[in-house]
XYZ file of C-alpha atoms in Angstrom:
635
model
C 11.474 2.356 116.859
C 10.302 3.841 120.276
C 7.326 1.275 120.186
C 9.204 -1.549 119.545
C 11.643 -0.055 122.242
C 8.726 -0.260 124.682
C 7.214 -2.988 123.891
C 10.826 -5.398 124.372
C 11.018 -3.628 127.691
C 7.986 -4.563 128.848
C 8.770 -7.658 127.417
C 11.799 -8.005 129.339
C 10.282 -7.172 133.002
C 7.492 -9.963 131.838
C 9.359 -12.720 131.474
C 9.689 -14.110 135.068
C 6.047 -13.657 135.914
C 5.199 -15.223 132.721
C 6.810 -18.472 133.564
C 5.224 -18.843 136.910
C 2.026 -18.175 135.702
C -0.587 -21.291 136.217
C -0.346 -23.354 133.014
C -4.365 -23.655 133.391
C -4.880 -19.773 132.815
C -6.440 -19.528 129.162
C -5.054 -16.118 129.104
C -1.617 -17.472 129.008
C -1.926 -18.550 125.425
C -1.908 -15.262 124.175
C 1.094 -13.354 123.552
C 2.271 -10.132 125.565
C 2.584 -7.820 122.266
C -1.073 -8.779 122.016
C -2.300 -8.784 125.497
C -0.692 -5.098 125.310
C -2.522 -4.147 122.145
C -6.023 -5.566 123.429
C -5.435 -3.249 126.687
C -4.373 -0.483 124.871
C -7.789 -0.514 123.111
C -9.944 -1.249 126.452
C -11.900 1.991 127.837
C -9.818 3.297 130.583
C -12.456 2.531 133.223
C -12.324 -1.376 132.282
C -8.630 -1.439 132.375
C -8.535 -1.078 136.773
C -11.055 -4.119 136.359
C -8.919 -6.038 134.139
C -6.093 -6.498 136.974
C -8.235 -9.305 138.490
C -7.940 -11.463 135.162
C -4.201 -12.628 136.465
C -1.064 -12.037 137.979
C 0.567 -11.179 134.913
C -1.811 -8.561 133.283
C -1.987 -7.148 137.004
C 1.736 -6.686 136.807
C 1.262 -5.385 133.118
C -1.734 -2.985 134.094
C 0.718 -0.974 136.873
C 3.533 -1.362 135.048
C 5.199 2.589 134.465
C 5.917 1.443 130.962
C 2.438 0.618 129.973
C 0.935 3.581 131.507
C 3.361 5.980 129.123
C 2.559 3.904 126.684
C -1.313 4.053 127.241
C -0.827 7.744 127.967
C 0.498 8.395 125.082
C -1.967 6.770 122.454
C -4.881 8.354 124.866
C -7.236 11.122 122.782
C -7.166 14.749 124.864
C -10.534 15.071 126.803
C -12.271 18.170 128.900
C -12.401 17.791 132.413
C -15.187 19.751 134.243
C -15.166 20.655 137.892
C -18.752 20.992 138.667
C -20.854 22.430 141.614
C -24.522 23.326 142.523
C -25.000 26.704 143.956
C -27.261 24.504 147.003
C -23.476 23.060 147.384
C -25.492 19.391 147.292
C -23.861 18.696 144.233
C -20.319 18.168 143.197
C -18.841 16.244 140.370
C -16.676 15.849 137.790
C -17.226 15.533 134.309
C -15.268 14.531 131.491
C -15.905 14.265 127.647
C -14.416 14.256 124.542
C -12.329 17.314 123.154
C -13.138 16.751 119.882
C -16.664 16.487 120.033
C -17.543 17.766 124.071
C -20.866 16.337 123.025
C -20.145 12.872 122.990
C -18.513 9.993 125.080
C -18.946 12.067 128.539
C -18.358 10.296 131.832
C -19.480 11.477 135.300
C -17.952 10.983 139.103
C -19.658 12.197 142.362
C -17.471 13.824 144.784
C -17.396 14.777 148.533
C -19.028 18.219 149.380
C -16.711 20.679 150.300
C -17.307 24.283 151.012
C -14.233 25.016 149.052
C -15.723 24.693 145.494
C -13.659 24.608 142.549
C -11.027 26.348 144.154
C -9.707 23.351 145.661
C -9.155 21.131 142.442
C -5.234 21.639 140.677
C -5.168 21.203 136.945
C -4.439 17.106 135.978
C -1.632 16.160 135.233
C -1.332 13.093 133.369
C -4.546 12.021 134.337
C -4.509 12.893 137.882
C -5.951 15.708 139.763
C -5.192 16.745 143.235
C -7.688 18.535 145.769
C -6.997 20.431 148.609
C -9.346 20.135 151.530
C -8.430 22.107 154.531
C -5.432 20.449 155.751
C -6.301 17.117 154.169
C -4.739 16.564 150.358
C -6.469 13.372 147.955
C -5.372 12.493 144.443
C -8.353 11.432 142.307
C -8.138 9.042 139.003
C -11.188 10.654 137.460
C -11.119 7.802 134.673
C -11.147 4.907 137.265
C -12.789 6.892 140.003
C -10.181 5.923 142.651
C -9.261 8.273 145.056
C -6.519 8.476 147.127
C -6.288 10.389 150.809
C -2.783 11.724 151.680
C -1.542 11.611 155.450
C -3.136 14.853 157.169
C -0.324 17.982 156.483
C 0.951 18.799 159.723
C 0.959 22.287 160.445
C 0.559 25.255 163.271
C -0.894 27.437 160.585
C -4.879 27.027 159.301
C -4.630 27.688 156.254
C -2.535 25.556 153.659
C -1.627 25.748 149.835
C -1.388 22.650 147.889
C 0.523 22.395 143.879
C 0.524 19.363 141.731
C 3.432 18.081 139.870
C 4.824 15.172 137.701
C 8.634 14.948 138.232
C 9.922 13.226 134.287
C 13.340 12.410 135.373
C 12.173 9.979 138.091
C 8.427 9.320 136.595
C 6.848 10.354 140.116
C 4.102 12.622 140.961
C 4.791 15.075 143.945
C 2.223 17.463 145.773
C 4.109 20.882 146.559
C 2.156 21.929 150.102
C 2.719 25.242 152.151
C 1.220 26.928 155.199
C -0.494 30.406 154.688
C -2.767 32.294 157.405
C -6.601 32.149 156.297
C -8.142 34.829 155.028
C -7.140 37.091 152.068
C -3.748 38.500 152.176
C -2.490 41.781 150.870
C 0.793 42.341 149.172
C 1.981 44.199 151.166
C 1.110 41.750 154.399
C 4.746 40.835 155.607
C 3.660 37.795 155.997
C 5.215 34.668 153.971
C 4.422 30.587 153.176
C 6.074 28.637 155.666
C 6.578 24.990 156.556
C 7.416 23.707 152.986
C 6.528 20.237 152.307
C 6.925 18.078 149.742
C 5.075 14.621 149.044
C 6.063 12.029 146.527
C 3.168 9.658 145.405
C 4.763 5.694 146.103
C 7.541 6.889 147.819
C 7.980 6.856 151.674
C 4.020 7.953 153.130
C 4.471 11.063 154.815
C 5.136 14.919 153.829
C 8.937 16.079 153.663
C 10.242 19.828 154.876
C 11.890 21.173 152.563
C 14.236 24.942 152.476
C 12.681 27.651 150.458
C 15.075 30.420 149.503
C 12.846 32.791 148.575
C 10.078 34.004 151.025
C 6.976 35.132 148.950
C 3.378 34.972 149.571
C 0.525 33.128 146.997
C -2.591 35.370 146.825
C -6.078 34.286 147.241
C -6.702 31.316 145.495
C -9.884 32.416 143.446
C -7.744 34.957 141.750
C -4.901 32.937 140.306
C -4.727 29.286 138.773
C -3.861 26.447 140.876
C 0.239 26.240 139.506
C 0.994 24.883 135.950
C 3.566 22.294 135.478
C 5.613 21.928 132.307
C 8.369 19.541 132.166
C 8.985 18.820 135.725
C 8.607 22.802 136.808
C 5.692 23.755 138.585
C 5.010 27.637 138.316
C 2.590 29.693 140.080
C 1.857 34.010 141.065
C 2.797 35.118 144.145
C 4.097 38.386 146.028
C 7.277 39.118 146.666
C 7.177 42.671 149.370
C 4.546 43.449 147.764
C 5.928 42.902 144.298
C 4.690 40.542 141.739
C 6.789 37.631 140.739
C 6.433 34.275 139.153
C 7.723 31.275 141.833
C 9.081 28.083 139.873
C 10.132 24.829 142.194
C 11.561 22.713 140.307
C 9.962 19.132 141.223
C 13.555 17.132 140.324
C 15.776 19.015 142.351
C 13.221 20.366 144.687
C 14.312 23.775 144.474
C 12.414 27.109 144.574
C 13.540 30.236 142.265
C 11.808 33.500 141.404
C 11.242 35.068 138.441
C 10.401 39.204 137.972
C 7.012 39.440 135.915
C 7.075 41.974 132.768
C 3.961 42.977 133.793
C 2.156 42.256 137.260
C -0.893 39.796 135.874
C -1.642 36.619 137.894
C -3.118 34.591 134.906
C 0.090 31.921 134.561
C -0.823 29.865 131.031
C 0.618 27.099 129.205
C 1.471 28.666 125.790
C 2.639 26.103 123.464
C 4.971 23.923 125.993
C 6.260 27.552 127.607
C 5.298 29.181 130.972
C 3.452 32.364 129.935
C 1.031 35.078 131.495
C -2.005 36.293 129.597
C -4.033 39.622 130.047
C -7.502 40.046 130.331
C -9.230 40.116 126.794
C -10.864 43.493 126.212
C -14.263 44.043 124.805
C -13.129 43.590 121.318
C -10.960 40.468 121.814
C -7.490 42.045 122.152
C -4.720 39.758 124.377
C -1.101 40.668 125.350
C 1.063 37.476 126.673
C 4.431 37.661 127.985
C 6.368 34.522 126.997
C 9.539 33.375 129.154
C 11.868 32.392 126.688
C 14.728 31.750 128.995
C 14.141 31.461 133.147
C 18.392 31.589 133.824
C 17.829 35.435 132.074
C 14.775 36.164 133.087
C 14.245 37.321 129.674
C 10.340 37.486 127.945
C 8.902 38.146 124.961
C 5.400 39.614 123.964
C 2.216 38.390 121.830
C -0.707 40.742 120.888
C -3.269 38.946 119.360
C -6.913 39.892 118.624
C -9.505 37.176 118.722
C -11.733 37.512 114.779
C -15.826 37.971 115.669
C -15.261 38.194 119.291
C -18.124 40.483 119.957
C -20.324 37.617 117.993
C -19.112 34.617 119.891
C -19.082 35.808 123.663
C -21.825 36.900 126.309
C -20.767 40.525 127.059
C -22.675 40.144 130.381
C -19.726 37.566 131.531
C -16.065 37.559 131.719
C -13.820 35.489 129.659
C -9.456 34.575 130.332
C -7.204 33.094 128.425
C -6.639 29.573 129.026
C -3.460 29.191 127.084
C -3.125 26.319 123.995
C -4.080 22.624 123.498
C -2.240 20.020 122.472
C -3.288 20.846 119.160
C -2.388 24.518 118.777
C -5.666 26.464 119.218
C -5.415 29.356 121.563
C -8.836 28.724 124.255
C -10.594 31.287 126.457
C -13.367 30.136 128.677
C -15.536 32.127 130.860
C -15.396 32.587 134.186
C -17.999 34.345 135.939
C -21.335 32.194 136.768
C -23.942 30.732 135.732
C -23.503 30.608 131.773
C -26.157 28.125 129.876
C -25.264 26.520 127.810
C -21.367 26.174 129.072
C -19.332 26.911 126.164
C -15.977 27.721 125.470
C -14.116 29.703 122.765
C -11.328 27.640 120.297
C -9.082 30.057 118.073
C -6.677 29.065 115.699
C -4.302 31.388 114.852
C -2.611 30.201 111.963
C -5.790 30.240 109.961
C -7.340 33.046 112.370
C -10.747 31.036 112.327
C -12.278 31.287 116.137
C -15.212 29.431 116.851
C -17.591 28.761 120.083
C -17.162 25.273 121.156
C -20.287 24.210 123.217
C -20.006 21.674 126.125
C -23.359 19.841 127.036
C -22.666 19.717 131.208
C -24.342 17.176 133.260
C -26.065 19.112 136.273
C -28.255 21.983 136.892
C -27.839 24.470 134.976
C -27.238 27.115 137.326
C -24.537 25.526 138.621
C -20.609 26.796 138.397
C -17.850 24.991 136.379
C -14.340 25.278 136.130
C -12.914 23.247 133.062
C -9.284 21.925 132.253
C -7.972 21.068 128.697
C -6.070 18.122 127.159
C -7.007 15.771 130.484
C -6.014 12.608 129.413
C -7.672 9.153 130.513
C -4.904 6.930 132.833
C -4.696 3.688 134.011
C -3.117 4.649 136.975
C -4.172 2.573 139.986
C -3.300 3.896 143.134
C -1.833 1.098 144.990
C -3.194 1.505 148.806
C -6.551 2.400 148.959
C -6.809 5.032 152.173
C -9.747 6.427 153.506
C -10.701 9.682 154.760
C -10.269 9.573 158.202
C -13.934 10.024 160.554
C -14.442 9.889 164.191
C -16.448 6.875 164.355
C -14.156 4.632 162.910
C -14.029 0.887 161.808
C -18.064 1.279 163.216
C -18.648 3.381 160.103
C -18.312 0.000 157.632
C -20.324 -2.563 156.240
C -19.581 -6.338 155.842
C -18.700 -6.799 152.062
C -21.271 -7.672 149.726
C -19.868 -9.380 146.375
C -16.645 -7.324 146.699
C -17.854 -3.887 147.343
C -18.339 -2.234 151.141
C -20.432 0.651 152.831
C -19.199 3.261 154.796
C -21.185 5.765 156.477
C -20.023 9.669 157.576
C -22.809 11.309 159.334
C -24.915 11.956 156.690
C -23.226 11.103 153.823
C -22.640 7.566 152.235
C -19.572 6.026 150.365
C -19.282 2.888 148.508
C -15.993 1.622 147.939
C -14.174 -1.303 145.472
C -11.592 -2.017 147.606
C -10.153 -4.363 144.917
C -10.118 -1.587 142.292
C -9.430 1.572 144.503
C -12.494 3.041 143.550
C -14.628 4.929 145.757
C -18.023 6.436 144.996
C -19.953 9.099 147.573
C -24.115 9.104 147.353
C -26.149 12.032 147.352
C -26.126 13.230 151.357
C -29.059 11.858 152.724
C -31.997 14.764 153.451
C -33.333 14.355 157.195
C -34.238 16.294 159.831
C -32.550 14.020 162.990
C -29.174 14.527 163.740
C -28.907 10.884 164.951
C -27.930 9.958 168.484
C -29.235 6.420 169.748
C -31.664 5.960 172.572
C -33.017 3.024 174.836
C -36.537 4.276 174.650
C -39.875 2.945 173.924
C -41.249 5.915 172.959
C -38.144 6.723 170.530
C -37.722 4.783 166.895
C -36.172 4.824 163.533
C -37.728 6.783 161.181
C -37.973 8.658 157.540
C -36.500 4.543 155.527
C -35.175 5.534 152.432
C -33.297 2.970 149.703
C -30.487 4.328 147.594
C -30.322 1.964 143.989
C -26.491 1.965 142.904
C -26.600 1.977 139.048
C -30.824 3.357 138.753
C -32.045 5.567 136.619
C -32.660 7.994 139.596
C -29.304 9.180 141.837
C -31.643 10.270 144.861
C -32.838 8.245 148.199
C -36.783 7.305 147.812
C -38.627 7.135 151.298
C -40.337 3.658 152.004
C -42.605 2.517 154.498
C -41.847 0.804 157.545
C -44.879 -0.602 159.601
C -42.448 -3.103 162.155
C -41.570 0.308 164.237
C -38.377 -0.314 165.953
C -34.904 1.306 166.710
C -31.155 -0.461 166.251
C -28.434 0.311 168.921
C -25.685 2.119 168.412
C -23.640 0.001 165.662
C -20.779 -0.588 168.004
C -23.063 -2.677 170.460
C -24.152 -4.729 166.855
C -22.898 -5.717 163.520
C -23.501 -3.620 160.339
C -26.098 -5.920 159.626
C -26.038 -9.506 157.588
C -27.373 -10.114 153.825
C -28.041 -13.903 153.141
C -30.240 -14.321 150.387
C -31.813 -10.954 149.346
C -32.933 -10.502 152.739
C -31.307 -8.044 155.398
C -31.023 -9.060 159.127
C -30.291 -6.726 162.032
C -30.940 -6.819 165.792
C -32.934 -4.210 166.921
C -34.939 -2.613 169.979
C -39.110 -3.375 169.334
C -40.857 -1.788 172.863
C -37.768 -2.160 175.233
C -37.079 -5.884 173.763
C -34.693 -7.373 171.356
C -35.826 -8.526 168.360
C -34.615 -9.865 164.476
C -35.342 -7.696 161.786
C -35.519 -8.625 158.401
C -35.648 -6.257 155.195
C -36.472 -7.788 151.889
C -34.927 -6.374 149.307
C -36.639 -7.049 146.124
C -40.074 -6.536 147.769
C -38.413 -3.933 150.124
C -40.756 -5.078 153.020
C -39.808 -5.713 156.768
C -40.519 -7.774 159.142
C -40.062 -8.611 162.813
C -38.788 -11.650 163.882
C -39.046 -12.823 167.718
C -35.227 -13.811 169.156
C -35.165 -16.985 171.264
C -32.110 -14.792 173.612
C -31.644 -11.204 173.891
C -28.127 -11.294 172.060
C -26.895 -8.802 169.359
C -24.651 -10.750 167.599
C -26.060 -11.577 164.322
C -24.093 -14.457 162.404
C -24.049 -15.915 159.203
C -24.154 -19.926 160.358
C -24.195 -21.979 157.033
C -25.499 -19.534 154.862
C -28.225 -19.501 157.445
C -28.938 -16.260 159.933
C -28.292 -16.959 163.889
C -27.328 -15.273 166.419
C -24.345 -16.114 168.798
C -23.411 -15.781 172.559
C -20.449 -14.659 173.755
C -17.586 -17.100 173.793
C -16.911 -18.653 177.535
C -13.250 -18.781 179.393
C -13.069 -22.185 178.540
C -14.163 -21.497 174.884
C -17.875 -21.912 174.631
C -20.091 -21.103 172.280
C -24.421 -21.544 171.946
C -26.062 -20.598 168.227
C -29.567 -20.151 167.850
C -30.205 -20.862 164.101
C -33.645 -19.750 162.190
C -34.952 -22.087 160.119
C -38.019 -20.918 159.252
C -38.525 -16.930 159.237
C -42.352 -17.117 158.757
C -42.882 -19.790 161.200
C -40.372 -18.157 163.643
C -38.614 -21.316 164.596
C -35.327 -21.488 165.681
C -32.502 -24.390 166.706
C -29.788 -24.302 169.054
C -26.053 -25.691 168.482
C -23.379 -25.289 171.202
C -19.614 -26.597 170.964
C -16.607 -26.119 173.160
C -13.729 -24.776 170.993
C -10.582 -27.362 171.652
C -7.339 -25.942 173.386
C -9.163 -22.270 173.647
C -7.333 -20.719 176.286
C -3.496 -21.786 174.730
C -5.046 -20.047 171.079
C -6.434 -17.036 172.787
C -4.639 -16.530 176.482
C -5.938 -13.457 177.858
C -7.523 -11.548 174.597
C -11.079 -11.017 173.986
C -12.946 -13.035 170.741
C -15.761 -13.191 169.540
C -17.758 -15.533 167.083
C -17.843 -14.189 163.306
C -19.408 -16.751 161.258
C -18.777 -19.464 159.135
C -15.922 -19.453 155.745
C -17.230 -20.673 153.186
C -15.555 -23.649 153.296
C -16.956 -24.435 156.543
C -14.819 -23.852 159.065
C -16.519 -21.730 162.267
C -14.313 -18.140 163.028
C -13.413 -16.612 165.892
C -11.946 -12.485 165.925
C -10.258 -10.264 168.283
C -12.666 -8.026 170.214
C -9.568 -5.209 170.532
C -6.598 -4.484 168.000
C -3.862 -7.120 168.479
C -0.275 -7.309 167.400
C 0.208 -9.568 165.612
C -3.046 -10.237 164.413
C -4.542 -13.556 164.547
C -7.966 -14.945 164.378
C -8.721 -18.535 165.652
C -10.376 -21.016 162.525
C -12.245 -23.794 163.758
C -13.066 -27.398 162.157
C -16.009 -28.649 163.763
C -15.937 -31.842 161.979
C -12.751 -32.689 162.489
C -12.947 -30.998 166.136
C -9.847 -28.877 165.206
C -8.534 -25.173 166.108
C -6.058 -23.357 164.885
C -4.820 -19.680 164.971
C -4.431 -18.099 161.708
C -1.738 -14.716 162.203
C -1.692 -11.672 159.074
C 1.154 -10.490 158.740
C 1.518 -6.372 158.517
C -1.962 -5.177 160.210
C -2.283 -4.367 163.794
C -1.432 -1.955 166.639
C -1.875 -2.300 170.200
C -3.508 1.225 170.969
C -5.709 0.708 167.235
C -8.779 -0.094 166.194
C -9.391 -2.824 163.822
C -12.202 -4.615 162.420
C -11.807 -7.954 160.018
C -14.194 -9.382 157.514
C -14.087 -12.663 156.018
C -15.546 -14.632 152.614
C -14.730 -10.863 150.877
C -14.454 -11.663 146.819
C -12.005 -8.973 144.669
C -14.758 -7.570 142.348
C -13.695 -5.742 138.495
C -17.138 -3.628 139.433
C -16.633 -0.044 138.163
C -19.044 2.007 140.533
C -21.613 4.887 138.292
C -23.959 6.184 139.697
């Protein structure tokens, strides 16, 4: 009954899309109860793809009532948070539960010097990370992640808690300001500044009244909060007293609760908030259950694990994790390194415990925090946001078939922007800081090439004998692929010049420019270069047509009626659409945004506004000919 309940309701919100949709789609053919089944059986990391098939199974794919549904039928998996002592490698890791052999995916994530520490437990698929003051929600199935406004604060040091709110089928992020460094409990100082933030809601972090002043201990003692049915509960100090905080994430409301006993470990224990002791040396736990919070009233668990001695490491320390979905108690170690990572299942109505082992991608002396019952979700986070850097729009690269490159320093990101899905490259090893210089003593050095999807995840070093050195990229574009072949202007002895970089023989070469100008243009699926456009609307193009010869041609037009499309604002030549037409863009962020499309055949201009982008004091950068691609990024 409940999935024939579901099933007419998604029918129902279907309907009027399902009309509208273009009678030439072949997908249209096929019913909804079957389009639903098919997606229900499609590997989560296919299903972001599948949005780009048509309007309707986009509208299906983020529809709440398919991601329940798909939720719901999904098999419980480990998640693994995983980092390299070096700190050069973070990732996470997820497998089956069944069999943590098998089926095991893997997703590169930013460095941060806050390790594991910074990850929250997922919640229906989702994890959240804290990173300083900045907060992202990762997808670890689709590999989208998701960068919250910055939390505004006077304080350092913030605490961040991870909710699902099942009343109103919304995700929140608890956040509150603590002063860095450890605390003691008997520190009179509290959390302050609140905040609450509510995934698809209004984009920006809400104050909110706590009644109770109380003060979360170091993070690498406790867990990150548990949340069961809409309460998120976590250890803190209350004068110097422990206590267990609850906020409820429906009515956004904070209450505390006196502990039986003052331990920090806060568990799940079969759907009820619970806190577990250490196990002893021969596998002896006491829990303390809350049976009822309005009381305050607990009740206690002794249990002794069968063959403990035999299935643990007495040189490393083991908690209790609480119980899966499935009723087995689970301990897991958590002092570093252990190899292999294992963990230890018990069931306690047939008092059978056995050592699980979990084959973890990485070195092995690397640390590992791991979650149970992650399940896989379609989720798709519907703006894309990106972590903010200091050298802005500068930082990108054109698109290429649907994907772009952005560059941080020393670390790389490629992004889907159609799927949300962002994927960071190993840091790239070099001994310049960067810094550009007009000198012709001074030149590029230490090429590498980074293969998305090789068998290798590492930059190899290739050899460059055209010496040269690129301005800084604000003075140039990102550089230009037509063909196989990468163009970018650069500085050979003092003096401008093309250069090309082949990249199936991964060769360059050094192509003479007829005019010192950096603006490299795709003209006609051909590479030129452009001057800057006159008063009156102006425009010369030197075109190669022949890169081994080093020939080039020249085309100049006058843009019709340029100064009543542009008045007093700054454009510049961007290339040609592939349907021919020749485009002008804003040098500086305009409101509204407009860019000026010209016919050259037909000798007609026109300005084109987009609607919703743009501010005055911003910086903005527009690309054009960009494809939506279903590409899941792996390295």
């Amino acid at each position: 009954m409940k999935r024939a309940r579901r099933k007419k309701k998604i029918e129902i919100n279907q309907q009027r899309l399902t009309k509208k949709e273009d009678e030439n789609d072949p997908f249209s053919i096929i019913t909804l109860d079957l389009v639903v089944e098919i997606l229900l059986k499609v590997p989560t990391k296919s299903v972001a793809s599948l949005v780009l098939v048509s309007k309707q199974w986009l509208s299906l794919i983020r529809g709440k009532d398919f991601i329940n549904l798909y939720l719901a039928r999904s098999s419980p998996r480990l998640l693994l948070v995983v980092f390299a002592n070096n700190e050069e490698e973070q990732f996470l890791q997820t497998c089956s539960q069944v069999d943590p052999s098998s089926d095991s995916h893997r997703l590169n994530i930013t460095l941060d010097k806050n390790q594991v520490v910074g990850f929250s437990p997922p919640i229906r698929g989702l994890v959240c990370r804290q990173m300083d003051s900045k907060v992202r929600i990762a997808n670890p199935s689709t590999g989208q992640f998701v960068t919250l406004p910055r939390v505004k604060t006077t304080r350092k040091g913030i605490l961040s808690l991870f909710g699902y709110d099942p009343v109103n089928d919304v995700y929140k992020v608890l956040c509150m300001t603590i002063l860095q460094g450890r605390q003691r409990r008997e520190s009179q100082v509290v959390s302050e500044e609140h905040q609450v933030y509510t995934l698809g809601g209004q984009r920006k972090w809400r104050m909110i009244e706590c009644k109770h002043p109380h003060l979360p201990p170091p993070l690498n003692v406790v867990t990150k909060g548990i949340c069961i049915n809409g309460i998120l509960y976590y250890y803190a100090w209350i004068k110097s007293e422990a206590s267990l905080i609850s906020f409820d994430l429906i009515s956004e409301e904070f209450n505390a609760i006196k502990l039986p006993e003052d331990i920090p470990c806060v568990v799940n224990y079969i759907g009820k908030v619970a806190i577990a002791s250490w196990p002893t040396r021969n596998g002896e736990v006491h829990l303390w259950i809350l049976e009822d919070a309005d009381k305050q009233e607990w009740s206690k668990v002794s249990i002794v694990v069968p063959s403990w001695i035999d299935l643990i490491d007495i040189h490393h320390g083991y908690r209790f994790r609480g119980t899966l979905s499935t009723g087995e108690l689970i301990f897991s170690p958590w002092t570093f390194p252990i190899n292999p990572f294992y963990f230890i299942s018990y069931n306690l109505k047939e008092n059978i415990a056995k050592k699980v082992v979990v084959k973890v991608l990485g070195e092995p002396e690397a640390s590992r925090t791991i979650y149970f019952d992650h399940v896989e979700s379609p989720i798709f986070c519907q703006m894309l946001n990106i972590t903010q850097h200091r050298m802005h729009v500068y930082a990108f690269s054109p698109p290429i078939r649907g994907l772009i490159c952005r560059q941080m320093d020393s670390k790389v990101v490629i992004a889907n922007p159609g799927t949300g899905q962002i994927l960071t490259l190993p840091r790239v090893k070099t001994i310049r800081r960067g810094g550009h210089q007009r000198r012709p003593q001074v030149v590029s050095e230490e090429h590498q090439v980074y293969t998305l999807g090789g068998g290798q995840q590492k930059w190899r070093m290739i050899e460059c004998e055209h010496p040269h050195l690129p301005p800084p990229s604000y003075l140039s574009t990102k550089g230009i692929c037509i063909n196989g072949i990468l163009y970018y202007y650069a500085w050979i002895q003092n003096e401008g010049a093309l250069i090309s970089f082949d990249l199936i023989s991964e060769e360059f070469n050094a192509i003479k420019l007829p005019e010192d100008i950096k603006c490299v243009v795709n003209y006609n699926g051909k590479i030129a270069i452009a001057s800057l456009t006159t008063i009156n609307g102006e425009v010369h193009i030197w075109v190669l047509e022949d890169a081994s010869k080093q020939e080039w041609s020249k085309v100049s037009f006058v843009v019709p009626s340029w100064i009543d499309l542009v008045g007093k604002n700054g454009f510049r030549f961007r290339g040609t659409l592939s349907t021919g037409e020749l485009i002008f863009s804003p040098t500086s962020c305009i409101k509204p945004f407009y860019f000026i499309s010209y016919n050259l055949k037909e000798n007609n201009a026109k300005k084109v506004v987009v609607e919703g982008i743009g501010y005055p004091y911003g910086s903005l950068e527009v690309y054009f000919n960009h494809v939506e691609s279903p590409v899941f990024l792996s390295n």
